[in-house]
Structures are given as C-alpha cells and as structure tokens.
Amino acid sequence: MDQEIREAVLNIANDVFYALIDKREGTVREWTEEIEPFQDPIYAWIESQGDKQLRVMLAMEDSTSKDLTRAMYLLGETDEVTEEDQRDAFGEIVNVIGGNMKSIVEDSGNLVLPKVEKEKPTDQDSPLVSVNLNWKGKFLVVSISDLNTPRDAA
C-alpha cells in the first residue's frame, strides 16, 4: 500500500504542477537524495474525516511557497506576495493533492479546510509515506499520514 500511495503522490504532484502552476509537464520530479532541513519552513495540510483518516501535508521553504504563489497567480519575480495570497495558493495546492489522495484511499470520508502554518502539526513526526520533490531546484516534501494508526505502534 505504501508504494501505491507513493506512486499516486508523484502522479498527483505532476498533475497539480501542470494544471495550477507551470502549465507544462515535467517541472516537478521526485528527489531521491536526502534534502537539508528547511530553515524557514511553511506547512500546509488537509485532513480527511472518514473511517480512514488521512493527513496530506506539504512542507517547503517559505521562499519556495512564495515562488509557487507567483507562478500560480502569474505574478512577476519581483511582485510582492501577500500572506493571504500565499495561504490561498498553498492551501489550494494541498487541497487538490488531498482531494486526489482521498479518491485513492477508500473510506477516507470528507476533507476539512486546509491549514497553512509556520509550525507543523505536533503529531506529524512519522508519516506513512514521505516524498521529496524538486521543482526548479527548490525542494518540497509531500507526506501522507494515517491518523488512525500511531506510527510507533505500526
């Protein structure tokens, strides 16, 4: 199941970046090497509420999130990105990824509103699947957690 979810994350990420951000294929790819911890991270996550409760979380540098926002809203490189724009764009990206994941995992129920914060959820330490992505030399991490099963007990 973990490998199936990992492959789904990669396919969904490619679709999301094509549709919402770059309007062309191949701009985001899996990065199999370890990446440095983010210095100024920002996190967006969305949870499903069903028999199977999932959390889809996207983490990246704050500057990468601003670059994604500029690309998504067709802003110039030097255009200011407001906190509201950043939250809206980042939240929409994780919402689309979460909605697609929900269709893959049976009984995952409905999604709640996405959250965008500078601090990650306290119970996000051991995800079911974590995929490092490279977008134009910048790194993102998509992780999927099963909120029904503590990973320490798995």
GROMACS .gro file of N, CA and C in nm, residues 34-148:
model
  345
   34GLU      N    1   1.868   1.276   0.007
   34GLU     CA    2   1.823   1.347   0.127
   34GLU      C    3   1.831   1.498   0.103
   35ILE      N    4   1.738   1.571   0.160
   35ILE     CA    5   1.742   1.715   0.149
   35ILE      C    6   1.769   1.775   0.287
   36GLU      N    7   1.828   1.892   0.286
   36GLU     CA    8   1.859   1.961   0.412
   36GLU      C    9   1.728   2.003   0.480
   37PRO      N   10   1.726   2.004   0.613
   37PRO     CA   11   1.606   2.055   0.681
   37PRO      C   12   1.578   2.200   0.639
   38PHE      N   13   1.452   2.233   0.628
   38PHE     CA   14   1.415   2.368   0.588
   38PHE      C   15   1.451   2.467   0.699
   39GLN      N   16   1.506   2.581   0.660
   39GLN     CA   17   1.548   2.684   0.755
   39GLN      C   18   1.432   2.774   0.796
   40ASP      N   19   1.343   2.803   0.702
   40ASP     CA   20   1.226   2.889   0.728
   40ASP      C   21   1.105   2.819   0.666
   41PRO      N   22   1.061   2.709   0.730
   41PRO     CA   23   0.958   2.626   0.667
   41PRO      C   24   0.818   2.685   0.679
   42ILE      N   25   0.736   2.639   0.589
   42ILE     CA   26   0.593   2.664   0.595
   42ILE      C   27   0.525   2.531   0.561
   43TYR      N   28   0.412   2.506   0.624
   43TYR     CA   29   0.342   2.379   0.609
   43TYR      C   30   0.197   2.405   0.571
   44ALA      N   31   0.146   2.323   0.484
   44ALA     CA   32   0.003   2.322   0.453
   44ALA      C   33  -0.044   2.179   0.465
   45TRP      N   34  -0.158   2.161   0.528
   45TRP     CA   35  -0.210   2.025   0.539
   45TRP      C   36  -0.361   2.026   0.536
   46ILE      N   37  -0.412   1.911   0.499
   46ILE     CA   38  -0.556   1.889   0.495
   46ILE      C   39  -0.581   1.748   0.546
   47GLU      N   40  -0.691   1.732   0.615
   47GLU     CA   41  -0.724   1.601   0.673
   47GLU      C   42  -0.857   1.553   0.622
   48SER      N   43  -0.870   1.421   0.616
   48SER     CA   44  -0.998   1.360   0.581
   48SER      C   45  -1.061   1.306   0.708
   49GLN      N   46  -1.193   1.307   0.709
   49GLN     CA   47  -1.266   1.257   0.824
   49GLN      C   48  -1.361   1.147   0.777
   50GLY      N   49  -1.314   1.025   0.788
   50GLY     CA   50  -1.392   0.910   0.749
   50GLY      C   51  -1.347   0.792   0.833
   51ASP      N   52  -1.382   0.671   0.792
   51ASP     CA   53  -1.333   0.553   0.864
   51ASP      C   54  -1.182   0.550   0.863
   52LYS      N   55  -1.122   0.590   0.752
   52LYS     CA   56  -0.976   0.606   0.743
   52LYS      C   57  -0.948   0.755   0.741
   53GLN      N   58  -0.876   0.800   0.840
   53GLN     CA   59  -0.844   0.943   0.850
   53GLN      C   60  -0.701   0.966   0.804
   54LEU      N   61  -0.688   1.050   0.702
   54LEU     CA   62  -0.557   1.079   0.645
   54LEU      C   63  -0.522   1.225   0.666
   55ARG      N   64  -0.394   1.253   0.670
   55ARG     CA   65  -0.346   1.391   0.661
   55ARG      C   66  -0.248   1.398   0.546
   56VAL      N   67  -0.273   1.489   0.455
   56VAL     CA   68  -0.180   1.518   0.347
   56VAL      C   69  -0.113   1.649   0.383
   57MET      N   70   0.020   1.647   0.391
   57MET     CA   71   0.093   1.767   0.429
   57MET      C   72   0.199   1.799   0.324
   58LEU      N   73   0.211   1.927   0.297
   58LEU     CA   74   0.311   1.978   0.205
   58LEU      C   75   0.400   2.073   0.284
   59ALA      N   76   0.531   2.051   0.278
   59ALA     CA   77   0.627   2.135   0.350
   59ALA      C   78   0.731   2.188   0.252
   60MET      N   79   0.775   2.310   0.275
   60MET     CA   80   0.878   2.371   0.191
   60MET      C   81   0.928   2.497   0.259
   61GLU      N   82   1.031   2.554   0.200
   61GLU     CA   83   1.078   2.684   0.247
   61GLU      C   84   0.971   2.789   0.218
   62ASP      N   85   0.962   2.886   0.305
   62ASP     CA   86   0.868   2.996   0.285
   62ASP      C   87   0.893   3.064   0.150
   63SER      N   88   1.019   3.081   0.113
   63SER     CA   89   1.053   3.146  -0.015
   63SER      C   90   1.004   3.062  -0.134
   64THR      N   91   1.008   2.930  -0.122
   64THR     CA   92   0.958   2.843  -0.228
   64THR      C   93   0.806   2.858  -0.241
   65SER      N   94   0.739   2.867  -0.127
   65SER     CA   95   0.594   2.887  -0.128
   65SER      C   96   0.558   3.018  -0.197
   66LYS      N   97   0.637   3.121  -0.174
   66LYS     CA   98   0.612   3.250  -0.240
   66LYS      C   99   0.636   3.238  -0.390
   67ASP      N  100   0.739   3.164  -0.430
   67ASP     CA  101   0.766   3.143  -0.573
   67ASP      C  102   0.651   3.065  -0.638
   68LEU      N  103   0.600   2.964  -0.568
   68LEU     CA  104   0.486   2.888  -0.619
   68LEU      C  105   0.364   2.979  -0.634
   69THR      N  106   0.343   3.066  -0.538
   69THR     CA  107   0.231   3.159  -0.542
   69THR      C  108   0.245   3.251  -0.664
   70ARG      N  109   0.364   3.303  -0.685
   70ARG     CA  110   0.388   3.390  -0.802
   70ARG      C  111   0.357   3.314  -0.932
   71ALA      N  112   0.404   3.191  -0.941
   71ALA     CA  113   0.381   3.111  -1.061
   71ALA      C  114   0.232   3.081  -1.079
   72MET      N  115   0.165   3.048  -0.971
   72MET     CA  116   0.023   3.013  -0.978
   72MET      C  117  -0.062   3.133  -1.017
   73TYR      N  118  -0.027   3.251  -0.965
   73TYR     CA  119  -0.106   3.372  -0.992
   73TYR      C  120  -0.047   3.456  -1.105
   74LEU      N  121   0.051   3.400  -1.178
   74LEU     CA  122   0.112   3.466  -1.293
   74LEU      C  123   0.169   3.603  -1.256
   75LEU      N  124   0.234   3.611  -1.140
   75LEU     CA  125   0.299   3.734  -1.095
   75LEU      C  126   0.444   3.734  -1.142
   76GLY      N  127   0.503   3.852  -1.148
   76GLY     CA  128   0.643   3.864  -1.184
   76GLY      C  129   0.733   3.824  -1.067
   77GLU      N  130   0.859   3.798  -1.097
   77GLU     CA  131   0.956   3.753  -0.995
   77GLU      C  132   0.971   3.851  -0.880
   78THR      N  133   0.954   3.979  -0.907
   78THR     CA  134   0.972   4.079  -0.802
   78THR      C  135   0.840   4.127  -0.742
   79ASP      N  136   0.727   4.077  -0.793
   79ASP     CA  137   0.598   4.118  -0.738
   79ASP      C  138   0.583   4.070  -0.595
   80GLU      N  139   0.524   4.155  -0.513
   80GLU     CA  140   0.501   4.119  -0.373
   80GLU      C  141   0.397   4.009  -0.363
   81VAL      N  142   0.421   3.916  -0.272
   81VAL     CA  143   0.324   3.811  -0.242
   81VAL      C  144   0.273   3.837  -0.101
   82THR      N  145   0.144   3.863  -0.090
   82THR     CA  146   0.087   3.887   0.042
   82THR      C  147   0.072   3.755   0.116
   83GLU      N  148   0.061   3.764   0.247
   83GLU     CA  149   0.041   3.643   0.327
   83GLU      C  150  -0.090   3.575   0.288
   84GLU      N  151  -0.192   3.655   0.257
   84GLU     CA  152  -0.320   3.599   0.217
   84GLU      C  153  -0.308   3.524   0.084
   85ASP      N  154  -0.238   3.584  -0.013
   85ASP     CA  155  -0.216   3.516  -0.142
   85ASP      C  156  -0.142   3.384  -0.121
   86GLN      N  157  -0.039   3.389  -0.038
   86GLN     CA  158   0.042   3.270  -0.011
   86GLN      C  159  -0.042   3.161   0.054
   87ARG      N  160  -0.121   3.198   0.153
   87ARG     CA  161  -0.208   3.099   0.220
   87ARG      C  162  -0.310   3.041   0.122
   88ASP      N  163  -0.369   3.128   0.040
   88ASP     CA  164  -0.469   3.079  -0.057
   88ASP      C  165  -0.407   2.983  -0.157
   89ALA      N  166  -0.294   3.020  -0.214
   89ALA     CA  167  -0.229   2.934  -0.315
   89ALA      C  168  -0.181   2.803  -0.255
   90PHE      N  169  -0.111   2.813  -0.144
   90PHE     CA  170  -0.055   2.695  -0.079
   90PHE      C  171  -0.166   2.602  -0.031
   91GLY      N  172  -0.272   2.663   0.024
   91GLY     CA  173  -0.388   2.585   0.069
   91GLY      C  174  -0.458   2.516  -0.046
   92GLU      N  175  -0.468   2.583  -0.160
   92GLU     CA  176  -0.532   2.524  -0.278
   92GLU      C  177  -0.450   2.406  -0.331
   93ILE      N  178  -0.320   2.420  -0.333
   93ILE     CA  179  -0.234   2.310  -0.380
   93ILE      C  180  -0.253   2.187  -0.294
   94VAL      N  181  -0.249   2.203  -0.161
   94VAL     CA  182  -0.264   2.087  -0.073
   94VAL      C  183  -0.408   2.034  -0.078
   95ASN      N  184  -0.504   2.120  -0.101
   95ASN     CA  185  -0.642   2.077  -0.114
   95ASN      C  186  -0.661   1.987  -0.236
   96VAL      N  187  -0.600   2.024  -0.348
   96VAL     CA  188  -0.610   1.943  -0.470
   96VAL      C  189  -0.538   1.809  -0.450
   97ILE      N  190  -0.420   1.813  -0.390
   97ILE     CA  191  -0.348   1.687  -0.364
   97ILE      C  192  -0.431   1.599  -0.271
   98GLY      N  193  -0.487   1.658  -0.163
   98GLY     CA  194  -0.569   1.582  -0.069
   98GLY      C  195  -0.692   1.523  -0.134
   99GLY      N  196  -0.758   1.602  -0.219
   99GLY     CA  197  -0.878   1.551  -0.287
   99GLY      C  198  -0.847   1.434  -0.377
  100ASN      N  199  -0.734   1.440  -0.444
  100ASN     CA  200  -0.693   1.328  -0.529
  100ASN      C  201  -0.654   1.206  -0.445
  101MET      N  202  -0.586   1.226  -0.333
  101MET     CA  203  -0.550   1.113  -0.246
  101MET      C  204  -0.675   1.049  -0.188
  102LYS      N  205  -0.773   1.130  -0.154
  102LYS     CA  206  -0.898   1.079  -0.097
  102LYS      C  207  -0.966   0.983  -0.194
  103SER      N  208  -0.952   1.010  -0.323
  103SER     CA  209  -1.015   0.922  -0.421
  103SER      C  210  -0.940   0.789  -0.434
  104ILE      N  211  -0.817   0.783  -0.386
  104ILE     CA  212  -0.737   0.661  -0.395
  104ILE      C  213  -0.756   0.572  -0.272
  105VAL      N  214  -0.772   0.634  -0.156
  105VAL     CA  215  -0.785   0.560  -0.030
  105VAL      C  216  -0.934   0.548   0.004
  106GLU      N  217  -0.983   0.426   0.003
  106GLU     CA  218  -1.124   0.401   0.032
  106GLU      C  219  -1.160   0.441   0.174
  107ASP      N  220  -1.285   0.482   0.193
  107ASP     CA  221  -1.340   0.515   0.324
  107ASP      C  222  -1.268   0.631   0.394
  108SER      N  223  -1.210   0.722   0.314
  108SER     CA  224  -1.139   0.834   0.377
  108SER      C  225  -1.231   0.953   0.406
  109GLY      N  226  -1.356   0.946   0.363
  109GLY     CA  227  -1.454   1.047   0.401
  109GLY      C  228  -1.432   1.182   0.335
  110ASN      N  229  -1.478   1.286   0.404
  110ASN     CA  230  -1.471   1.423   0.352
  110ASN      C  231  -1.345   1.494   0.400
  111LEU      N  232  -1.304   1.595   0.325
  111LEU     CA  233  -1.190   1.676   0.364
  111LEU      C  234  -1.236   1.795   0.447
  112VAL      N  235  -1.155   1.832   0.543
  112VAL     CA  236  -1.178   1.955   0.618
  112VAL      C  237  -1.101   2.067   0.548
  113LEU      N  238  -1.120   2.190   0.590
  113LEU     CA  239  -1.049   2.301   0.528
  113LEU      C  240  -0.899   2.289   0.550
  114PRO      N  241  -0.820   2.325   0.449
  114PRO     CA  242  -0.675   2.318   0.466
  114PRO      C  243  -0.624   2.421   0.567
  115LYS      N  244  -0.511   2.390   0.626
  115LYS     CA  245  -0.444   2.482   0.718
  115LYS      C  246  -0.306   2.513   0.662
  116VAL      N  247  -0.264   2.636   0.679
  116VAL     CA  248  -0.131   2.679   0.637
  116VAL      C  249  -0.069   2.748   0.757
  117GLU      N  250   0.043   2.693   0.804
  117GLU     CA  251   0.105   2.744   0.927
  117GLU      C  252   0.257   2.739   0.915
  118LYS      N  253   0.322   2.814   1.000
  118LYS     CA  254   0.469   2.811   1.009
  118LYS      C  255   0.517   2.694   1.095
  119GLU      N  256   0.429   2.637   1.175
  119GLU     CA  257   0.462   2.521   1.258
  119GLU      C  258   0.386   2.400   1.206
  120LYS      N  259   0.454   2.286   1.201
  120LYS     CA  260   0.386   2.165   1.155
  120LYS      C  261   0.301   2.108   1.268
  121PRO      N  262   0.204   2.026   1.233
  121PRO     CA  263   0.122   1.963   1.337
  121PRO      C  264   0.212   1.881   1.430
  122THR      N  265   0.180   1.880   1.557
  122THR     CA  266   0.266   1.813   1.655
  122THR      C  267   0.271   1.662   1.636
  123ASP      N  268   0.170   1.604   1.575
  123ASP     CA  269   0.167   1.458   1.558
  123ASP      C  270   0.210   1.415   1.418
  124GLN      N  271   0.293   1.494   1.351
  124GLN     CA  272   0.333   1.468   1.213
  124GLN      C  273   0.474   1.411   1.204
  125ASP      N  274   0.523   1.344   1.306
  125ASP     CA  275   0.663   1.304   1.309
  125ASP      C  276   0.695   1.181   1.225
  126SER      N  277   0.600   1.091   1.206
  126SER     CA  278   0.631   0.967   1.137
  126SER      C  279   0.524   0.935   1.033
  127PRO      N  280   0.532   0.997   0.914
  127PRO     CA  281   0.429   0.974   0.813
  127PRO      C  282   0.434   0.834   0.753
  128LEU      N  283   0.324   0.794   0.698
  128LEU     CA  284   0.312   0.668   0.627
  128LEU      C  285   0.401   0.670   0.503
  129VAL      N  286   0.396   0.779   0.429
  129VAL     CA  287   0.474   0.799   0.309
  129VAL      C  288   0.522   0.943   0.306
  130SER      N  289   0.646   0.963   0.268
  130SER     CA  290   0.701   1.097   0.252
  130SER      C  291   0.779   1.099   0.121
  131VAL      N  292   0.747   1.197   0.035
  131VAL     CA  293   0.808   1.205  -0.097
  131VAL      C  294   0.874   1.341  -0.112
  132ASN      N  295   1.004   1.341  -0.139
  132ASN     CA  296   1.077   1.464  -0.166
  132ASN      C  297   1.061   1.498  -0.313
  133LEU      N  298   1.031   1.624  -0.339
  133LEU     CA  299   1.014   1.670  -0.476
  133LEU      C  300   1.108   1.786  -0.505
  134ASN      N  301   1.148   1.796  -0.630
  134ASN     CA  302   1.232   1.905  -0.675
  134ASN      C  303   1.154   1.981  -0.781
  135TRP      N  304   1.135   2.111  -0.755
  135TRP     CA  305   1.068   2.199  -0.850
  135TRP      C  306   1.163   2.313  -0.882
  136LYS      N  307   1.221   2.311  -0.999
  136LYS     CA  308   1.311   2.417  -1.044
  136LYS      C  309   1.425   2.441  -0.944
  137GLY      N  310   1.479   2.330  -0.890
  137GLY     CA  311   1.591   2.341  -0.797
  137GLY      C  312   1.551   2.371  -0.654
  138LYS      N  313   1.422   2.376  -0.628
  138LYS     CA  314   1.371   2.402  -0.493
  138LYS      C  315   1.300   2.277  -0.444
  139PHE      N  316   1.305   2.255  -0.314
  139PHE     CA  317   1.255   2.129  -0.261
  139PHE      C  318   1.123   2.145  -0.187
  140LEU      N  319   1.042   2.040  -0.200
  140LEU     CA  320   0.914   2.029  -0.132
  140LEU      C  321   0.904   1.888  -0.077
  141VAL      N  322   0.829   1.870   0.027
  141VAL     CA  323   0.805   1.736   0.080
  141VAL      C  324   0.654   1.717   0.094
  142VAL      N  325   0.604   1.611   0.032
  142VAL     CA  326   0.464   1.573   0.047
  142VAL      C  327   0.462   1.449   0.135
  143SER      N  328   0.386   1.456   0.243
  143SER     CA  329   0.376   1.340   0.331
  143SER      C  330   0.230   1.305   0.354
  144ILE      N  331   0.207   1.176   0.368
  144ILE     CA  332   0.073   1.123   0.392
  144ILE      C  333   0.079   1.049   0.525
  145SER      N  334  -0.009   1.086   0.615
  145SER     CA  335  -0.013   1.020   0.746
  145SER      C  336  -0.148   0.955   0.767
  146ASP      N  337  -0.147   0.840   0.829
  146ASP     CA  338  -0.268   0.770   0.870
  146ASP      C  339  -0.296   0.812   1.014
  147LEU      N  340  -0.399   0.891   1.034
  147LEU     CA  341  -0.428   0.942   1.168
  147LEU      C  342  -0.496   0.840   1.257
  148ASN      N  343  -0.537   0.726   1.199
  148ASN     CA  344  -0.597   0.620   1.278
  148ASN      C  345  -0.495   0.534   1.349
   0.00000   0.00000   0.00000
